[in-house]
Coordinates of C-alpha atoms in Angstrom, one line a residue:
Chain A
M1 CA 145.1 60.0 159.2
K2 CA 144.6 62.7 156.8
L3 CA 148.1 62.1 155.5
L4 CA 147.3 58.4 155.0
E5 CA 144.2 59.3 153.1
K6 CA 146.1 61.8 151.0
I7 CA 148.7 59.0 150.0
K8 CA 145.8 56.6 149.3
K9 CA 144.3 59.0 147.0
R10 CA 147.4 59.4 144.9
K11 CA 148.2 57.5 141.8
K12 CA 150.8 54.8 142.2
S13 CA 152.9 56.3 139.5
D14 CA 153.0 59.6 141.5
I15 CA 154.4 57.9 144.5
I16 CA 157.1 56.3 142.6
F17 CA 157.8 59.6 140.9
D18 CA 158.2 61.2 144.3
V19 CA 160.5 58.5 145.6
V20 CA 162.6 59.0 142.5
V21 CA 162.7 62.8 143.1
Y22 CA 163.8 62.5 146.6
I23 CA 166.4 60.0 146.1
L24 CA 167.9 62.2 143.3
A25 CA 167.7 65.2 145.5
I26 CA 169.5 63.4 148.3
L27 CA 172.1 62.2 146.1
M28 CA 172.8 65.7 144.6
F29 CA 172.9 67.1 148.3
L30 CA 175.4 64.6 149.4
V31 CA 177.5 65.1 146.1
V32 CA 177.9 68.8 146.8
A33 CA 177.8 68.8 150.6
Y34 CA 180.2 66.1 151.5
P35 CA 183.5 67.4 149.8
L36 CA 182.8 70.8 151.6
Y37 CA 182.1 69.0 154.8
F38 CA 185.2 66.7 154.4
I39 CA 187.4 69.8 154.1
V40 CA 186.2 71.2 157.4
I41 CA 186.7 67.9 159.4
A42 CA 190.0 67.2 157.6
S43 CA 191.4 70.5 158.6
V44 CA 191.0 69.8 162.3
S45 CA 192.0 66.2 162.3
D46 CA 195.2 64.2 162.7
S47 CA 196.8 64.2 159.2
T48 CA 197.9 60.6 159.4
L49 CA 194.5 59.6 160.0
V50 CA 193.1 61.7 157.0
S51 CA 195.6 60.5 154.6
T52 CA 194.9 56.8 155.5
G53 CA 191.1 57.6 154.9
Q54 CA 189.9 57.1 158.4
V55 CA 188.4 60.4 158.7
L56 CA 185.2 60.1 157.0
L57 CA 182.3 61.2 159.2
F58 CA 183.7 63.0 162.2
P59 CA 186.9 64.7 162.9
K60 CA 189.4 62.4 164.6
G61 CA 192.6 63.1 166.4
F62 CA 191.8 66.6 166.9
S63 CA 194.7 68.8 165.8
L64 CA 194.9 72.4 164.9
F65 CA 198.6 72.1 163.5
G66 CA 197.5 73.4 160.0
Y67 CA 195.8 76.5 161.4
Q68 CA 199.0 77.1 163.7
E69 CA 201.2 77.2 160.7
I70 CA 198.8 79.3 158.7
F71 CA 198.6 82.0 161.5
Q72 CA 202.4 82.2 161.4
D73 CA 202.7 82.6 157.9
S74 CA 203.1 86.2 156.6
R75 CA 202.2 85.6 153.0
I76 CA 198.6 84.8 153.8
W77 CA 198.3 88.0 155.8
I78 CA 199.8 90.2 153.2
G79 CA 197.5 88.6 150.6
Y80 CA 194.5 88.9 153.0
R81 CA 195.2 92.6 153.7
N82 CA 195.6 93.4 149.9
T83 CA 192.6 91.4 148.8
L84 CA 190.6 93.3 151.6
I85 CA 191.8 96.8 150.4
Y86 CA 191.2 95.8 146.6
A87 CA 187.9 94.2 147.4
V88 CA 186.4 97.3 149.4
G89 CA 187.9 100.0 147.2
G90 CA 186.9 98.1 144.1
T91 CA 183.4 97.4 145.2
F92 CA 183.1 101.1 146.1
V93 CA 184.1 102.3 142.7
N94 CA 181.9 99.4 141.1
L95 CA 178.8 100.8 142.8
L96 CA 179.8 104.4 142.2
L97 CA 179.8 103.8 138.5
T98 CA 177.0 101.1 138.2
L99 CA 174.4 102.7 140.1
P100 CA 174.0 106.0 138.5
A101 CA 174.3 104.5 135.1
A102 CA 171.6 102.0 135.9
Y103 CA 169.3 104.7 137.0
V104 CA 169.9 106.8 133.9
L105 CA 169.2 103.7 131.7
S106 CA 166.1 103.0 133.8
R107 CA 164.6 106.5 132.7
Q108 CA 162.3 105.7 129.7
E109 CA 162.3 109.4 128.7
F110 CA 166.1 109.5 128.2
R111 CA 166.6 109.7 124.5
A112 CA 170.0 108.0 124.3
R113 CA 168.7 105.0 126.3
R114 CA 168.6 102.4 123.7
P115 CA 171.9 103.2 121.9
L116 CA 173.6 103.5 125.3
M117 CA 172.2 100.1 126.2
F118 CA 173.8 98.6 123.1
F119 CA 177.0 100.3 123.9
F120 CA 177.2 98.6 127.2
I121 CA 175.8 95.1 126.2
F122 CA 178.1 94.9 123.2
T123 CA 181.2 94.6 125.5
M124 CA 179.5 91.3 126.9
F125 CA 180.0 89.6 123.6
F126 CA 183.0 91.1 122.0
N127 CA 186.3 92.3 123.6
G128 CA 189.7 93.3 122.6
G129 CA 191.3 90.1 124.1
L130 CA 194.0 89.7 126.6
I131 CA 196.9 91.3 124.8
P132 CA 195.4 94.6 123.7
T133 CA 193.9 94.9 127.2
Y134 CA 197.3 94.2 128.7
L135 CA 199.2 96.7 126.7
L136 CA 196.6 99.3 127.4
M137 CA 197.2 98.7 131.1
K138 CA 200.8 99.0 130.5
D139 CA 200.4 102.2 128.6
I140 CA 198.4 104.0 131.3
G141 CA 200.8 102.6 133.9
I142 CA 198.6 100.9 136.2
I143 CA 200.4 97.6 135.9
D144 CA 202.0 96.5 139.3
T145 CA 199.7 99.0 141.1
M146 CA 196.5 98.4 143.1
W147 CA 194.7 100.4 140.6
V148 CA 194.4 97.5 138.2
F149 CA 192.2 95.6 140.6
I150 CA 189.9 98.5 140.5
F151 CA 189.8 99.7 137.1
N152 CA 189.7 96.9 134.5
P153 CA 187.2 95.7 131.7
L154 CA 185.0 94.3 134.5
T155 CA 184.6 97.7 136.4
V156 CA 181.2 98.0 135.1
N157 CA 179.8 94.5 135.0
I158 CA 177.1 94.5 132.6
F159 CA 175.2 91.7 134.2
N160 CA 175.0 93.8 137.4
L161 CA 174.0 96.9 135.4
I162 CA 171.1 95.2 133.9
I163 CA 170.0 93.7 137.3
T164 CA 170.0 97.1 138.7
R165 CA 168.4 98.9 135.8
T166 CA 165.6 96.4 135.9
F167 CA 165.1 96.8 139.5
F168 CA 164.9 100.6 139.2
E169 CA 162.4 100.0 136.4
S170 CA 160.2 97.9 138.3
T171 CA 160.3 99.6 141.8
I172 CA 160.5 103.3 141.0
P173 CA 157.2 104.4 139.5
K174 CA 157.4 106.7 136.6
E175 CA 155.1 109.2 138.2
M176 CA 157.2 109.5 141.3
F177 CA 159.9 111.5 139.5
E178 CA 157.2 113.5 137.7
A179 CA 155.7 114.4 141.1
A180 CA 159.2 115.2 142.6
S181 CA 160.2 117.4 139.6
I182 CA 157.1 119.4 140.0
D183 CA 158.3 120.3 143.3
G184 CA 161.6 121.2 141.9
C185 CA 163.6 118.1 142.6
S186 CA 166.4 117.5 140.0
H187 CA 167.7 114.1 138.9
F188 CA 170.7 114.2 141.1
K189 CA 168.5 115.0 144.1
F190 CA 166.0 112.4 143.2
F191 CA 168.5 109.8 142.6
W192 CA 170.3 110.5 145.9
K193 CA 167.3 111.1 148.2
I194 CA 164.6 108.8 146.7
V195 CA 166.0 106.1 144.5
L196 CA 169.1 105.0 146.6
P197 CA 167.1 104.7 149.9
L198 CA 164.5 102.5 148.0
S199 CA 166.9 100.4 146.5
K200 CA 168.6 98.7 149.6
A201 CA 167.8 95.3 148.2
V202 CA 169.4 95.7 144.8
I203 CA 172.5 97.6 146.3
S204 CA 173.1 94.8 148.6
V205 CA 172.9 92.2 145.9
I206 CA 175.1 93.6 143.3
G207 CA 177.4 95.1 146.2
L208 CA 177.8 91.5 147.4
Y209 CA 178.4 90.1 143.9
Y210 CA 181.1 92.6 143.1
L211 CA 182.6 92.0 146.7
V212 CA 182.8 88.1 146.1
W213 CA 184.2 88.8 142.6
H214 CA 187.0 90.8 143.9
W215 CA 187.7 88.4 146.7
N216 CA 188.0 85.5 144.4
D217 CA 189.8 87.5 141.6
F218 CA 192.9 85.4 140.6
F219 CA 193.1 86.7 137.0
T220 CA 194.3 90.3 137.6
G221 CA 196.9 89.2 140.1
L222 CA 198.2 86.6 137.6
I223 CA 198.3 88.9 134.7
Y224 CA 199.2 92.4 136.0
I225 CA 201.1 92.0 139.2
R226 CA 204.6 91.1 139.8
D227 CA 205.3 92.8 143.0
Y228 CA 205.3 90.3 146.0
N229 CA 203.8 93.1 148.3
L230 CA 200.8 93.7 146.1
Q231 CA 199.9 90.0 145.5
P232 CA 196.2 89.2 146.2
L233 CA 195.2 86.5 148.5
Q234 CA 194.3 84.2 145.4
I235 CA 197.8 84.3 144.1
V236 CA 199.1 83.3 147.6
L237 CA 196.6 80.5 147.6
R238 CA 197.9 79.3 144.3
D239 CA 201.5 79.1 145.6
I240 CA 200.5 77.1 148.6
L241 CA 197.6 75.0 147.3
L242 CA 199.0 74.3 143.8
S243 CA 202.6 75.0 143.6
N244 CA 203.2 73.4 147.0
Q245 CA 205.1 76.1 148.3
V246 CA 204.0 75.2 151.8
F247 CA 205.5 77.8 154.1
Q248 CA 208.9 77.7 152.8
E249 CA 209.8 81.1 154.3
G250 CA 207.1 81.3 156.9
A251 CA 207.7 83.5 159.9
G252 CA 208.3 81.8 163.1
S253 CA 209.0 78.2 163.9
G254 CA 208.6 75.2 161.6
G255 CA 209.3 76.8 158.2
T256 CA 212.1 74.5 157.3
G257 CA 212.6 74.9 153.7
G258 CA 209.4 73.2 152.6
G259 CA 210.5 70.0 154.2
Y260 CA 207.2 68.8 155.5
A261 CA 205.9 65.4 154.7
Q262 CA 203.1 65.5 152.2
R263 CA 200.4 64.8 154.7
Y264 CA 201.4 67.9 156.8
A265 CA 201.2 70.0 153.6
D266 CA 197.6 68.5 152.9
Q267 CA 196.4 69.4 156.4
I268 CA 197.8 73.0 155.9
K269 CA 196.1 73.2 152.5
Y270 CA 192.7 72.1 154.1
G271 CA 193.2 74.9 156.6
V272 CA 194.2 77.4 154.0
I273 CA 191.1 76.6 152.0
I274 CA 189.0 77.3 155.2
V275 CA 190.7 80.4 156.3
S276 CA 190.7 82.0 152.8
S277 CA 187.0 81.3 152.1
L278 CA 185.9 82.3 155.6
P279 CA 184.7 85.9 154.6
I280 CA 182.7 84.5 151.9
L281 CA 181.2 81.7 154.2
I282 CA 180.4 84.4 156.6
L283 CA 178.6 86.6 153.9
Y284 CA 176.9 83.8 152.2
P285 CA 173.7 83.4 154.5
L286 CA 173.5 87.3 154.1
I287 CA 173.6 87.2 150.4
Q288 CA 171.7 84.0 150.0
K289 CA 168.3 85.5 150.6
Y290 CA 169.0 88.0 148.0
F291 CA 170.2 86.0 145.1
E292 CA 167.0 84.6 143.8
K293 CA 165.6 88.0 144.0
G294 CA 168.7 89.3 142.0
V295 CA 168.4 86.8 139.3
M296 CA 164.7 87.2 139.1
I297 CA 164.6 90.9 138.8
G298 CA 167.4 90.8 136.4
S299 CA 165.8 88.1 134.1
V300 CA 162.5 89.9 133.8
K301 CA 163.6 91.8 131.0
G302 CA 166.7 91.0 128.7
Chain B
M1 CA 162.2 129.7 131.9
S2 CA 161.6 127.0 134.5
E3 CA 158.0 128.0 134.6
S4 CA 157.1 127.5 131.0
A5 CA 159.2 124.2 131.3
K6 CA 156.8 123.0 134.1
E7 CA 153.9 123.8 131.9
V8 CA 155.1 121.7 129.1
S9 CA 155.9 118.8 131.4
Q10 CA 152.3 118.5 132.6
P11 CA 150.7 117.7 129.1
T12 CA 153.5 115.3 128.4
S13 CA 152.5 113.0 131.4
I14 CA 149.0 112.8 129.9
S15 CA 150.0 112.2 126.3
P16 CA 153.6 111.1 126.4
K17 CA 153.9 111.0 122.5
K18 CA 153.6 114.5 122.1
K19 CA 157.1 116.0 121.5
K20 CA 158.7 117.5 124.3
N21 CA 160.1 121.0 124.4
F22 CA 163.5 120.8 123.0
F23 CA 165.1 122.9 125.6
K24 CA 163.5 120.9 128.5
T25 CA 165.0 117.7 127.2
I26 CA 168.6 119.3 127.0
V27 CA 168.1 120.5 130.6
E28 CA 166.8 117.0 131.6
D29 CA 169.2 115.0 129.8
Y30 CA 172.2 117.2 130.9
Q31 CA 171.9 115.8 134.4
L32 CA 171.3 112.2 133.2
W33 CA 174.4 112.5 131.0
L34 CA 176.4 113.5 133.9
L35 CA 175.3 110.7 136.1
I36 CA 176.2 108.1 133.3
L37 CA 179.2 109.7 132.1
P38 CA 181.7 108.1 134.5
A39 CA 180.4 104.6 133.5
I40 CA 180.6 105.5 129.8
I41 CA 184.3 106.7 130.2
V42 CA 185.5 103.7 132.1
V43 CA 183.9 101.4 129.4
I44 CA 185.2 103.4 126.6
I45 CA 188.8 103.3 128.2
F46 CA 188.9 99.7 129.2
N47 CA 186.6 97.9 127.0
Y48 CA 186.4 99.9 123.7
I49 CA 190.1 101.0 123.3
P50 CA 191.3 97.3 123.5
M51 CA 188.9 96.6 120.7
Y52 CA 190.5 99.4 118.9
G53 CA 193.8 97.8 119.9
I54 CA 192.9 94.6 118.1
Q55 CA 194.7 96.2 115.0
L56 CA 197.8 94.8 116.7
A57 CA 197.2 91.4 115.4
F58 CA 197.8 93.0 111.9
R59 CA 200.8 95.2 112.8
E60 CA 204.3 94.6 113.9
Y61 CA 204.4 95.4 117.6
D62 CA 206.7 98.4 118.3
F63 CA 207.5 99.3 121.9
T64 CA 208.0 102.9 121.0
A65 CA 204.9 103.4 118.9
G66 CA 202.2 101.8 121.2
L67 CA 199.4 99.7 120.6
T68 CA 198.5 100.9 117.1
G69 CA 201.5 102.5 115.8
G70 CA 203.5 99.6 114.3
E71 CA 204.1 98.7 110.8
W72 CA 201.1 97.0 109.0
V73 CA 201.8 93.5 108.2
G74 CA 198.4 92.1 107.2
L75 CA 197.6 88.5 107.9
K76 CA 201.2 87.4 108.5
Y77 CA 200.5 86.4 112.3
F78 CA 197.2 84.5 111.2
E79 CA 199.3 82.6 108.7
Q80 CA 201.9 82.0 111.1
F81 CA 199.3 80.6 113.8
I82 CA 197.4 78.4 111.2
N83 CA 200.7 76.9 110.0
S84 CA 202.2 76.4 113.3
H85 CA 202.3 72.8 114.7
M86 CA 200.2 73.8 117.7
F87 CA 197.2 74.9 115.6
W88 CA 195.3 71.7 115.3
D89 CA 196.0 70.5 118.9
L90 CA 194.8 73.8 120.3
L91 CA 191.7 74.0 118.3
R92 CA 190.8 70.4 119.0
N93 CA 191.4 70.9 122.7
T94 CA 189.5 74.3 122.9
L95 CA 186.7 72.8 121.1
L96 CA 186.5 69.6 122.9
I97 CA 186.6 71.3 126.3
S98 CA 184.0 74.1 125.5
L99 CA 181.6 71.7 123.7
T100 CA 181.7 69.0 126.4
T101 CA 181.1 71.7 129.0
I102 CA 178.1 72.9 127.1
I103 CA 176.8 69.3 126.5
I104 CA 177.3 68.2 130.0
G105 CA 177.0 71.3 131.8
F106 CA 174.0 73.0 130.1
P107 CA 171.2 70.5 130.8
A108 CA 172.5 69.8 134.3
P109 CA 171.0 73.0 135.9
I110 CA 167.6 72.4 133.9
I111 CA 167.3 69.0 135.5
L112 CA 168.3 70.3 138.8
A113 CA 165.7 73.1 138.6
L114 CA 163.0 70.5 137.7
I115 CA 163.9 68.3 140.6
I116 CA 164.0 71.2 143.1
N117 CA 160.7 72.4 141.9
Q118 CA 159.2 68.8 142.7
I119 CA 160.1 68.9 146.3
T120 CA 157.3 69.8 148.4
W121 CA 159.1 69.6 151.8
K122 CA 159.9 73.2 152.2
K123 CA 162.7 72.9 154.7
G124 CA 164.4 70.1 152.8
K125 CA 164.1 72.2 149.6
K126 CA 165.7 75.2 151.2
I127 CA 168.7 73.0 152.7
L128 CA 169.2 71.6 149.3
Q129 CA 169.3 75.0 147.5
T130 CA 171.5 76.5 150.2
T131 CA 174.0 73.8 149.7
V132 CA 174.0 73.5 145.8
Y133 CA 174.6 77.3 145.4
L134 CA 177.3 77.5 147.8
P135 CA 180.2 75.9 145.7
H136 CA 179.5 78.8 143.2
F137 CA 181.3 81.3 145.6
I138 CA 184.3 79.2 146.0
S139 CA 187.3 80.8 144.2
I140 CA 188.7 78.9 141.2
V141 CA 192.1 78.7 143.0
V142 CA 190.3 77.0 145.9
L143 CA 188.4 74.6 143.7
V144 CA 191.4 73.5 141.8
G145 CA 193.2 73.2 145.1
L146 CA 190.3 71.1 146.5
L147 CA 190.6 68.8 143.3
N148 CA 194.4 68.6 143.9
V149 CA 193.9 67.3 147.6
L150 CA 190.8 65.2 146.8
L151 CA 192.2 63.6 143.8
S152 CA 195.9 63.3 144.9
P153 CA 196.9 59.7 144.4
N154 CA 197.6 57.5 147.6
N155 CA 196.0 59.9 150.1
G156 CA 193.3 61.8 148.4
L157 CA 189.8 61.1 149.3
I158 CA 188.7 59.9 145.8
G159 CA 192.0 58.2 145.2
L160 CA 191.3 56.1 148.5
A161 CA 187.7 55.4 147.3
V162 CA 188.9 54.3 144.0
S163 CA 191.3 51.8 145.5
A164 CA 188.7 50.7 147.9
F165 CA 186.7 49.5 145.1
G166 CA 189.6 47.5 143.9
F167 CA 190.6 49.7 140.9
E168 CA 194.0 50.9 140.2
D169 CA 194.8 54.4 141.9
T170 CA 195.8 56.4 139.0
N171 CA 196.7 60.1 139.3
L172 CA 193.6 61.7 137.7
L173 CA 195.3 65.1 137.6
A174 CA 198.1 64.0 135.5
S175 CA 196.2 62.0 133.2
V176 CA 195.5 62.7 129.6
K177 CA 192.3 60.7 129.6
A178 CA 190.9 62.1 132.8
F179 CA 191.6 65.9 132.2
V180 CA 188.4 66.7 130.3
P181 CA 186.0 64.8 132.5
V182 CA 187.7 66.2 135.7
Y183 CA 187.3 69.6 134.2
V184 CA 183.8 69.3 133.2
L185 CA 182.4 67.4 136.1
S186 CA 184.0 69.8 138.6
D187 CA 182.6 72.7 136.6
V188 CA 179.1 71.1 136.8
W189 CA 179.6 70.5 140.6
Q190 CA 180.6 74.1 141.1
H191 CA 177.8 75.9 139.1
V192 CA 175.0 73.6 138.6
G193 CA 173.0 74.9 141.5
W194 CA 173.6 78.6 140.8
N195 CA 172.7 78.2 137.2
S196 CA 169.6 76.4 138.2
I197 CA 168.3 79.7 140.0
I198 CA 167.2 81.3 136.6
Y199 CA 165.1 78.2 135.7
L200 CA 163.6 78.2 139.2
A201 CA 162.6 81.8 138.6
A202 CA 160.9 80.9 135.3
L203 CA 159.3 77.9 136.8
S204 CA 157.9 80.0 139.5
S205 CA 156.1 82.3 137.0
V206 CA 154.0 79.4 135.5
D207 CA 150.4 80.3 135.6
P208 CA 148.8 78.1 138.5
Q209 CA 145.7 77.5 136.3
L210 CA 147.8 75.4 134.0
Y211 CA 148.8 73.1 136.8
D212 CA 145.0 73.0 137.8
S213 CA 143.8 72.2 134.4
A214 CA 146.5 69.6 133.9
K215 CA 145.4 67.9 137.2
V216 CA 141.7 67.9 136.0
D217 CA 142.8 66.3 132.9
G218 CA 144.3 63.6 134.8
A219 CA 148.0 64.2 134.0
S220 CA 150.6 62.4 135.9
R221 CA 153.5 64.2 137.6
W222 CA 155.8 63.4 134.7
Q223 CA 153.1 64.5 132.1
I224 CA 153.0 67.9 134.1
I225 CA 156.8 68.4 133.8
K226 CA 156.7 67.5 130.0
N227 CA 153.6 69.5 129.0
V228 CA 153.6 72.5 131.5
E229 CA 156.9 73.1 132.9
L230 CA 159.3 72.3 130.3
P231 CA 157.6 74.5 127.7
A232 CA 157.3 77.4 130.3
I233 CA 161.1 77.4 130.5
V234 CA 162.0 77.0 126.8
P235 CA 162.6 80.7 126.2
T236 CA 164.9 80.9 129.0
I237 CA 166.8 77.8 128.1
I238 CA 167.3 79.2 124.5
I239 CA 168.4 82.5 125.5
L240 CA 170.9 81.0 127.9
L241 CA 172.1 78.5 125.3
I242 CA 172.9 81.4 122.9
L243 CA 174.7 83.3 125.7
N244 CA 176.7 80.2 126.6
M245 CA 177.7 79.4 123.1
G246 CA 179.2 83.0 122.8
T247 CA 181.4 82.8 125.9
A248 CA 182.0 78.8 126.1
I249 CA 185.5 79.1 124.6
S250 CA 186.7 81.9 126.7
T251 CA 185.3 81.2 130.3
G252 CA 187.6 78.5 131.3
F253 CA 191.0 80.2 131.0
E254 CA 191.7 80.5 134.8
K255 CA 190.6 77.0 135.6
I256 CA 192.3 75.3 132.8
F257 CA 195.4 77.3 133.4
L258 CA 195.4 76.3 137.1
M259 CA 194.7 72.5 136.2
Q260 CA 197.5 72.3 133.8
N261 CA 200.6 70.5 134.4
S262 CA 203.4 69.0 132.2
L263 CA 201.7 65.7 132.0
N264 CA 198.2 66.6 131.0
L265 CA 199.5 69.5 128.7
P266 CA 198.7 67.6 125.4
V267 CA 194.9 67.8 126.2
S268 CA 194.8 70.9 128.4
E269 CA 196.5 73.5 126.4
V270 CA 193.9 75.7 124.8
I271 CA 194.0 78.7 122.8
E272 CA 193.6 81.1 125.7
T273 CA 196.5 79.7 127.7
Y274 CA 198.6 79.6 124.8
V275 CA 197.9 83.3 124.2
Y276 CA 198.9 84.0 127.8
K277 CA 202.2 82.2 127.3
I278 CA 203.0 83.5 124.1
G279 CA 202.0 87.1 124.9
I280 CA 202.3 87.8 128.5
I281 CA 205.2 85.4 129.1
S282 CA 207.2 85.5 126.0
N283 CA 206.3 89.1 125.0
Q284 CA 205.3 88.3 121.4
F285 CA 202.6 90.6 121.4
S286 CA 201.5 90.8 117.8
Y287 CA 201.4 87.0 117.5
A288 CA 199.5 86.5 120.6
A289 CA 197.0 89.3 119.7
A290 CA 196.4 87.4 116.4
I291 CA 195.8 84.1 118.1
G292 CA 193.5 85.9 120.6
L293 CA 191.4 87.5 117.8
F294 CA 191.2 84.2 116.4
N295 CA 189.7 82.9 119.4
T296 CA 187.3 85.8 119.6
L297 CA 186.1 85.3 116.2
I298 CA 185.2 81.7 116.8
N299 CA 183.4 82.9 119.9
F300 CA 181.4 85.6 118.1
S301 CA 180.6 83.2 115.0
L302 CA 179.2 80.7 117.4
L303 CA 177.0 83.3 118.9
L304 CA 175.7 84.7 115.7
L305 CA 175.1 80.9 114.5
M306 CA 173.3 80.2 117.6
N307 CA 171.2 83.3 117.6
Y308 CA 170.4 82.7 113.8
I309 CA 169.2 79.1 114.6
A310 CA 167.0 80.3 117.5
K311 CA 165.5 83.0 115.6
R312 CA 164.8 80.7 112.7
F313 CA 163.4 77.9 114.7
F314 CA 162.1 79.2 118.0
K315 CA 161.4 82.8 117.0
I316 CA 163.6 83.9 120.0
S317 CA 166.8 85.9 119.7
L318 CA 169.0 88.2 121.6
W319 CA 168.5 91.2 119.4

C-alpha cells in the first residue's frame, strides 16, 4: 500500500526517468556480463555446438577436453610458475619501496616534501621512452633475468604512492607522532609499530593493485625476455590465444603438431582464458570491497 | 642534547610557524630521508636515467660508448623520420586512435556513473558495479584473445550474430574499417566501469542539502542531474581530461600491438608500435629513440595545452 502511494505521489516524468535508467542499467549489465559468462559456458561445452552457435545460455554437451589439454601442457605451468614468482617478489619490492616513501611524503614537517613530490609526479608525465629505457636495462645487465620484472620504471607506481600518502595523511593524526616522539619513539619505530598496523586497508589495496599488475604484465616479457624458461604467463597466453600455437609441443598425448581443427583450438582458448584469469577472479571479491575506498582516498587531494 | 630538543619540540606543536631548532630538523629528517631513499634511488635509476638517455635521439648509437657516448648528429634522425614515407600514416593512425578513444571513451564513465547513482535498488546497484568493474582486471592478452574468439568469422559469437541478422559475415579483426571501432569499443567495455568509480566518489560527496533544496524547488530528476550532480563532478572531469590527454597517445601500445595483423596494418601501425619494431626488433636505436621522443613531445604538448585551457576557462589546473 505504502509503495503504491509512493508511486502515485511521484511525477510522471520521474517514473519515465526511472524506467529509462533501469533499462540502460540492465543493458550495460548484459553487455559486460554476457561475454564473460559465455567464455565460462563455452569452455565446458562441446566445441561443435559452440562453433555452430547453439551454446548461448547454458553449457551443452559437457566436455572438459580443453581443460585436459591445458593441464597436460608444460608451457602454461612454466608461465604460471614464473609469473607467480615475479608477482610475489615484485609486489614485495613495490611495497617495500612505496610504503616508507609514502609515509615520509605524508609528514607535513618534512622540508623536502614538496620538491620530492614533484620529483615523483614528474615521472607520470614525462619519460625517457622505450629505447633509452631498454638500453639502460641492457647496460645494467638485467635483460633476460627475473629482475627486470621487479625493477623497472613502474617499480614505484606514482598513483599508488599518492593513494598511500593520502591515506596516511588522513588516518594518522599529526599529534600521534608528536606524542610518540615525546616517549622517545623514532620515525622508524613509529612507522613500523604504529603506522603499518593502522594501515592494513591501504596496504591491501595497493598490494593487490601491484599484484594484479604483475599478473597481467605482458610488456616486460615482450621487450626484455628471450629465454623460454623465463617467459611469464602472459607471453605463453599470447602464443596460445593469438599466435594459434595450440599445444604444438604439449607434453603427453594429443599434441600432434598443432593439427587440431579450429573448433578444438577455440575450446582450448576458452579454457586458457579461464585458467589464466583464475587467480584474479579469486582475488576479485577480496579486492572489490577496497577499490572504491582506494580511489576515494586517493582522489581527496591531487 | 635530546633533552633540549624535546623542549624545542613542545612549543612548535603550539605555534608550528616558529622556526625549528636546526639540529633537531636534521636529526628528524635524517630518518625520514633514510626511509624515502630507496624509492628515490630506484626512480632515479629507472625513470630519470632514461630521460637523460633521450640524448640518444641526437647521437649516433655506439655499442661501445653506451647510452650517451656516441657522436652528436643533431636533428638528423628527426629529419629522417619526418621525411620517411611512414610519417604521415603513423601520425594519422596515432592521432585517430587516441582522439577517438578520448571522444568515445572519456564521456562513457561519466554517463555510467550518473546512471549507477540513480539506481535506488541497493542490491541491483551492487551487482551492476561488481560486474562492470570486473573486465578492468582482465589482462590485455586475454582481452585481445577474447576478441579473437568472439569476432572470429564463421564460428565466433559476434560473427554468428551478424550473420543471423542477415549481414555478411566479415572478418572484423582483419578489416581496415573495423579496427578503430573494435579497438575503441572494446576499450570502453573493459574500462568504463573502473573509470566510473572516481566519478561515483565525487558524486557521493555532493551535499545532501543541495538535493533537498532542489526537490523543494520542484526540480525533476533530470534537472537534478543537470543542475546539481553534473556541476559537482566538473572539477574531477577536467582533471581527468587533462591527465587523459597527456597519456592518450602512449597507453594503447600493448593492445594495438596484439591486435595488429598484416591486413589491418595500414590503420593499426602507430608511432609506439613502430618504435618497437625499429628499435627493439631491428636495433636502430638512435632512429627509434628519435621517433619515441617525437611521440613524447606530442603527448607533453597536449598535456600542456589542455592544462592551459583548463586553467584559463575553468580555473582548474594540475599545477
